[in-house]
Structures are given as C-alpha cells and as structure tokens.
Amino acid sequence: MITIAISSQKGGVGKTTVAINLAHSFARSGRRTLLVDADPQGSVGLSLTRQSRLLAGFYDLIQDPTLSAEELIVPTRLETLSLVPAGQGSAYELGGGSMGVSLHRVRGFLRDLDAKGFEVCIIDTAAGLFGVTADVLTAANAVMIPQQAEPLGIRSVPKMLEALTRMRIVNPHLTVLGVVLTMMQVNLPESRDTVQALRNILPHELVLHTVIPRDDLFIKASARGLPVGVMDAGALTLGIFDKLRLEVERKLVGVIAG
Ligand SMILES: Nc1ncnc2c1ncn2[C@@H]1O[C@H](COP(=O)(O)OP(=O)(O)OP(=O)(O)O)[C@@H](O)[C@H]1O
Ligand SMILES: [Mg+2]
C-alpha cells in the first residue's frame, strides 16, 4: 500500500479538497483506496456519510489501543473508496509534545490497512507540520503540498521549502511529490503570473504540472463533503484530478504496484 499525506504549513490552501478528489480519482481508476481524515476539525467525512461525526475514527485509534483499523472503515457508494473519519477523539491535543507518541499507532494502523488489501491511502492532515501530522509524515511514503496560486503565495515559498526540508528530516524515505498549485484563476493575469513566478522560484521537480483551477463547484462540493466529480457538471474537474493522479503515479513508479 502506498500512503500519500496531503500537508502544508498554511491553512485553507486546498488540502482537504485535493485529498478528497485525488482519492476519488484513484478509486475510480480501480485501485482500492482509503481516505483518512487526520484533521481534528474532521472535514473529510462531513457528509460523505451522514453519521460520520458520530463514528469512531483516526484520533480514537491513536488514543485507544483496543480499537482496530477494521472498526473505523466506512464504505462509500463507490465500491473501491472507503474512508476513516477523524472521529470522536478529535479534540485530541495537537500540541508539539505529541510527536513520536502516536507514531507506532499510525504505523500499526497503516500495516493493518495494507493487510486488508488497500492499495492507496490518502491522508488529509491539519495545517502545520507538528504533532500527529509529523507522525503521519514519518510513516507515509509520499507527501503532496497544496499551495494557493495567488500573489501572496510567493511570500510563503521560503517557508514552504523549509517545510519540505523538515519533512525529509523526519522521514528520509519520503517521496516529496511536490507543490500542487490550487485555486488558480484562469482568467486573471495576476493568478497566471503567480503560477509562472512560483515555477520560476521553486526547483522544477518540486512543482506538479497539474494546476487546480478555482471553481465554485469545489465550494458547493465541499459544503456537502463530496468529491467534485460526483456533482452535476463535475465532469471537467474529474479530468483535472485524473491528470494529477497520473502525475503522482509517474512519480511513484517503483514504489506503487502496477
Ligand atoms: N479549486 C478550488 N476552487 C474554489 N474553491 C476552492 C478550491 N479548492 C478549495 N476551495 C475552497 O477553499 C476553502 C479551503 O479549502 P480546503 O478546505 O480544501 O483547504 P484546507 O487546506 O484543507 O483548509 P484547512 O487548513 O482549514 O484544513 C474551502 O471552502 C474550499 O471549498
Ligand atoms: Mg482541510
């Protein structure tokens, strides 16, 4: 099983949106996919299942050694897509002191999922690279970093590079898939220029070719906790996330099973 964390230092950059839609694309391609909500705010499961707020989830598993991965897996309408909600333990203390404490629980969880035959595990994390997120990054095979394609985004580049360095320190085996630019406003020259500027500043292998456009459909979909592809008029965005998935698969050749 390949585990891909979707992480960033900054909040509100599109992590959850990328995680849901990328997981949906992997599942549609036929791979048995699990989407894990490791954000204590618990936004992934919001309404993928109506009761997800009441279900046990990732943060319960971290706190309660008697829980098994099996008990947390929620099926979706798409046979190849399941999810693990954030759970009731979501009030879990995010403080920096917890790094390493939950690492063996996270590793055990991923081993169990692997044994259950999942091929891809996408983990949506909270903003910031400390605490449980650091443990997730230590246990993951790969990480993708969403970044909003707006002029202010350029200012956060040094922090982004620093974050990437830190990810590689916690886990030297981590494949850094790179930065995925999100919320690009295709008709706005400033937005297009920003994409170009970020490409000029960042090492080219660290910026994914696929850019996610800004589209109101994402806001409508996220209000319902759904992948945008299942919405009416979502067909175009399906293609975008399929393109992103193919890029990921190319970068993970040798790590991911054909
Ligand atoms: N491509 C897009 N087009 C339009 N709106 C988008 C797009 N991507 C995300 N959004 C919206 O921007 C907001 C933030 O996105 P999202 O929740 O995915 O970010 P996040 O990084 O997970 O945030 P947080 O750090 O709070 O977890 C949401 O309201 C979402 O619907
Ligand atoms: Mg989020």
Coordinates of C-alpha atoms and ligand atoms in Angstrom, one line a residue:
M1 CA 0.0 0.0 0.0
I2 CA 1.2 3.5 -0.8
T3 CA 0.4 6.2 1.7
I4 CA 0.2 9.8 0.5
A5 CA -0.1 12.6 3.0
I6 CA -1.6 15.9 1.9
S7 CA 0.0 18.5 4.1
S8 CA 1.0 22.1 4.3
Q9 CA 2.1 24.6 6.9
K10 CA -0.6 27.0 5.9
G11 CA -4.3 26.5 6.4
G12 CA -7.0 26.9 3.8
V13 CA -4.8 26.1 0.8
G14 CA -7.0 23.3 -0.5
K15 CA -5.6 20.2 1.3
T16 CA -9.0 18.7 2.0
T17 CA -10.2 19.4 -1.5
V18 CA -7.2 17.8 -3.1
A19 CA -7.3 14.8 -0.7
I20 CA -11.0 14.0 -1.4
N21 CA -10.8 14.5 -5.2
L22 CA -7.4 12.7 -5.6
A23 CA -8.7 9.7 -3.5
H24 CA -11.8 9.7 -5.7
S25 CA -9.7 9.6 -8.8
F26 CA -7.6 6.7 -7.5
A27 CA -10.7 4.8 -6.6
R28 CA -12.3 5.4 -10.0
S29 CA -9.2 4.1 -11.6
G30 CA -10.0 0.8 -9.9
R31 CA -7.5 0.9 -7.0
R32 CA -8.8 0.1 -3.6
T33 CA -8.5 3.4 -1.9
L34 CA -8.8 4.7 1.6
L35 CA -9.2 8.4 2.5
V36 CA -8.2 9.1 6.1
D37 CA -9.2 12.3 7.8
A38 CA -6.3 13.2 10.1
D39 CA -7.5 16.7 10.7
P40 CA -9.1 17.1 14.2
Q41 CA -11.5 19.5 12.6
G42 CA -12.8 16.5 10.8
S43 CA -13.9 17.9 7.5
V44 CA -13.5 15.0 5.1
G45 CA -16.2 12.8 6.5
L46 CA -18.5 15.8 6.9
S47 CA -21.3 14.3 4.8
L48 CA -19.7 11.5 2.9
T49 CA -21.6 9.5 5.4
R50 CA -24.4 11.2 7.4
Q51 CA -23.3 9.9 10.7
S52 CA -19.6 10.3 10.3
R53 CA -19.5 12.8 13.1
L54 CA -20.7 10.1 15.5
L55 CA -18.3 7.4 14.3
A56 CA -15.1 6.4 15.8
G57 CA -12.1 7.4 13.7
F58 CA -8.4 8.1 13.3
Y59 CA -8.0 10.1 16.6
D60 CA -9.8 7.5 18.6
L61 CA -7.5 4.9 17.3
I62 CA -4.5 6.9 18.4
Q63 CA -5.9 7.3 21.9
D64 CA -7.4 3.9 22.4
P65 CA -5.2 0.8 21.8
T66 CA -8.2 -1.5 21.9
L67 CA -9.6 -0.1 18.7
S68 CA -8.7 -1.8 15.4
A69 CA -8.5 -0.2 11.9
E70 CA -11.3 -2.5 10.8
E71 CA -13.8 -0.8 13.1
L72 CA -13.1 2.6 11.6
I73 CA -13.5 1.9 7.9
V74 CA -16.7 3.4 6.4
P75 CA -17.7 2.3 2.9
T76 CA -18.9 4.8 0.3
R77 CA -21.2 4.5 -2.7
L78 CA -18.1 3.9 -4.8
E79 CA -17.0 0.3 -4.0
T80 CA -13.3 1.0 -4.3
L81 CA -13.4 4.0 -2.0
S82 CA -13.7 3.8 1.8
L83 CA -12.9 6.4 4.4
V84 CA -11.8 6.7 8.0
P85 CA -13.3 9.8 9.7
A86 CA -11.4 11.9 12.2
G87 CA -13.5 10.5 15.0
Q88 CA -14.6 11.4 18.5
G89 CA -11.1 11.9 19.8
S90 CA -10.9 14.9 17.5
A91 CA -10.4 17.2 20.5
Y92 CA -7.0 15.4 20.7
E93 CA -4.3 17.8 21.8
L94 CA -2.4 18.9 18.8
G95 CA 0.5 20.2 20.8
G96 CA 4.0 19.7 19.6
G97 CA 4.8 17.4 22.5
S98 CA 2.9 14.5 20.9
M99 CA 5.3 13.9 18.1
G100 CA 6.5 10.3 18.2
V101 CA 4.0 9.3 20.8
S102 CA 1.4 8.3 18.2
L103 CA 3.9 7.2 15.6
H104 CA 3.7 3.5 16.5
R105 CA -0.1 3.7 16.4
V106 CA 0.0 5.3 13.0
R107 CA 2.4 2.7 11.7
G108 CA 0.3 -0.1 13.1
F109 CA -2.8 1.4 11.5
L110 CA -1.2 1.6 8.1
R111 CA 0.1 -2.0 8.4
D112 CA -3.5 -3.2 9.2
L113 CA -4.8 -1.4 6.1
D114 CA -2.1 -2.9 3.9
A115 CA -3.1 -6.3 5.2
K116 CA -6.7 -5.6 4.4
G117 CA -5.8 -5.1 0.7
F118 CA -5.9 -1.4 0.4
E119 CA -3.6 -0.2 -2.4
V120 CA -3.7 3.6 -1.8
C121 CA -4.2 5.5 1.4
I122 CA -4.6 9.3 1.1
I123 CA -4.3 11.1 4.4
D124 CA -5.7 14.6 4.8
T125 CA -3.8 16.4 7.6
A126 CA -4.4 19.5 9.6
A127 CA -2.4 22.7 8.7
G128 CA 1.1 22.7 10.3
L129 CA 3.8 20.0 10.4
F130 CA 3.9 19.2 14.1
G131 CA 2.3 16.7 16.4
V132 CA 0.3 13.9 14.8
T133 CA 0.9 15.3 11.3
A134 CA 4.7 14.9 11.8
D135 CA 4.0 11.3 12.8
V136 CA 1.9 10.8 9.7
L137 CA 4.7 12.2 7.6
T138 CA 7.2 9.9 9.2
A139 CA 5.0 6.9 8.4
A140 CA 4.0 7.9 4.9
N141 CA 5.6 7.1 1.6
A142 CA 4.9 10.4 -0.1
V143 CA 3.6 13.9 0.5
M144 CA 1.9 16.5 -1.6
I145 CA 1.8 20.1 -0.7
P146 CA -1.1 22.3 -1.9
Q147 CA -0.4 26.0 -2.3
Q148 CA -2.9 28.7 -3.4
A149 CA -2.0 30.2 -6.7
E150 CA -2.2 33.8 -5.6
P151 CA 0.4 36.6 -5.3
L152 CA 0.7 36.2 -1.6
G153 CA 1.6 32.6 -2.1
I154 CA 5.0 33.7 -3.4
R155 CA 5.8 35.1 0.1
S156 CA 5.4 31.7 1.6
V157 CA 7.9 30.0 -0.7
P158 CA 10.8 30.1 1.7
K159 CA 8.6 28.7 4.5
M160 CA 7.4 26.0 2.1
L161 CA 11.0 25.0 1.2
E162 CA 11.8 24.9 4.9
A163 CA 8.8 22.7 5.5
L164 CA 9.9 20.3 2.7
T165 CA 13.4 20.1 4.3
R166 CA 11.8 19.4 7.6
M167 CA 9.6 16.6 6.1
R168 CA 12.7 15.0 4.7
I169 CA 14.4 15.1 8.0
V170 CA 11.6 13.3 9.8
N171 CA 11.4 10.7 7.1
P172 CA 14.3 10.4 4.6
H173 CA 12.3 7.7 2.7
L174 CA 9.5 10.2 2.0
T175 CA 8.9 10.9 -1.7
V176 CA 8.1 14.6 -2.0
L177 CA 5.6 14.7 -4.8
G178 CA 5.8 18.5 -4.8
V179 CA 3.7 21.5 -4.6
V180 CA 0.3 21.5 -6.3
L181 CA -1.0 24.9 -7.1
T182 CA -4.7 25.3 -6.3
M183 CA -7.5 27.8 -6.8
M184 CA -5.8 29.2 -10.0
Q185 CA -8.0 31.9 -11.6
V186 CA -7.5 31.1 -15.2
N187 CA -9.0 34.4 -16.5
L188 CA -6.9 36.6 -14.1
P189 CA -3.5 37.6 -15.4
E190 CA -2.2 38.1 -11.8
S191 CA -3.1 34.5 -11.0
R192 CA -1.5 33.1 -14.1
D193 CA 1.6 35.3 -13.5
T194 CA 1.8 33.9 -9.9
V195 CA 1.8 30.3 -11.2
Q196 CA 4.7 31.2 -13.6
A197 CA 6.6 33.1 -10.8
L198 CA 6.3 30.2 -8.4
R199 CA 7.5 27.8 -11.2
N200 CA 10.5 30.1 -11.7
I201 CA 11.4 30.2 -8.0
L202 CA 10.9 26.6 -7.0
P203 CA 13.0 23.8 -8.3
H204 CA 11.0 22.4 -11.2
E205 CA 10.8 18.8 -9.9
L206 CA 9.0 20.3 -6.8
V207 CA 6.1 21.8 -8.7
L208 CA 3.5 19.5 -10.2
H209 CA 2.4 20.3 -13.7
T210 CA -1.3 19.9 -12.9
V211 CA -2.8 23.1 -11.6
I212 CA -6.2 23.1 -9.9
P213 CA -8.4 26.0 -11.2
R214 CA -10.6 28.0 -8.9
D215 CA -14.2 26.7 -9.5
D216 CA -17.3 27.4 -7.4
L217 CA -18.2 23.8 -7.8
F218 CA -15.5 23.0 -5.2
I219 CA -17.2 25.2 -2.7
K220 CA -20.5 23.6 -3.4
A221 CA -19.0 20.1 -3.2
S222 CA -17.1 20.8 0.0
A223 CA -20.2 22.1 1.7
R224 CA -21.5 18.6 1.2
G225 CA -18.2 16.9 1.8
L226 CA -18.3 15.3 -1.6
P227 CA -15.7 14.8 -4.4
V228 CA -16.5 17.4 -7.0
G229 CA -16.6 14.7 -9.7
V230 CA -19.9 13.3 -8.4
M231 CA -21.6 16.7 -8.7
D232 CA -23.6 17.6 -11.7
A233 CA -21.2 19.5 -14.1
G234 CA -18.3 17.9 -12.3
A235 CA -17.0 16.1 -15.3
L236 CA -14.4 18.6 -16.2
T237 CA -12.8 18.6 -12.8
L238 CA -12.7 14.8 -13.0
G239 CA -10.2 15.2 -15.8
I240 CA -8.0 17.5 -13.8
F241 CA -7.7 15.2 -10.9
D242 CA -7.1 12.2 -13.2
K243 CA -4.2 14.2 -14.6
L244 CA -2.9 14.9 -11.1
R245 CA -3.2 11.2 -10.2
L246 CA -1.3 10.1 -13.4
E247 CA 1.5 12.6 -12.4
V248 CA 1.6 11.0 -8.9
E249 CA 1.7 7.5 -10.4
R250 CA 4.6 8.5 -12.7
K251 CA 6.5 10.0 -9.7
L252 CA 5.9 6.8 -7.7
V253 CA 6.9 4.3 -10.3
G254 CA 8.8 1.6 -8.4
V255 CA 7.0 2.5 -5.1
I256 CA 3.5 1.8 -6.3
A257 CA 2.5 -1.6 -7.6
G258 CA 1.4 -1.6 -11.3
Ligands
LIG1 N1 -10.1 24.9 -6.6 C1 -10.9 25.5 -5.8 N2 -11.8 26.4 -6.2 C2 -12.7 27.1 -5.4 N3 -12.7 26.9 -4.1 C3 -11.8 26.0 -3.5 C4 -10.9 25.3 -4.3 N4 -10.2 24.5 -3.5 C5 -10.6 24.7 -2.3 N5 -11.6 25.7 -2.3 C6 -12.3 26.2 -1.1 O1 -11.4 26.9 -0.3 C7 -11.7 26.6 1.1 C8 -10.4 25.9 1.7 O2 -10.2 24.7 1.0 P1 -9.8 23.4 1.8 O3 -10.8 23.2 2.9 O4 -9.7 22.3 0.8 O5 -8.4 23.8 2.4 P2 -7.6 23.2 3.6 O6 -6.1 23.4 3.2 O7 -8.0 21.7 3.8 O8 -8.0 24.0 4.8 P3 -7.7 23.7 6.4 O9 -6.2 24.1 6.6 O10 -8.6 24.6 7.1 O11 -7.9 22.2 6.6 C9 -12.9 25.7 1.1 O12 -14.0 26.5 1.3 C10 -12.9 25.1 -0.3 O13 -14.2 24.8 -0.7
MG2 MG -8.6 20.7 5.5

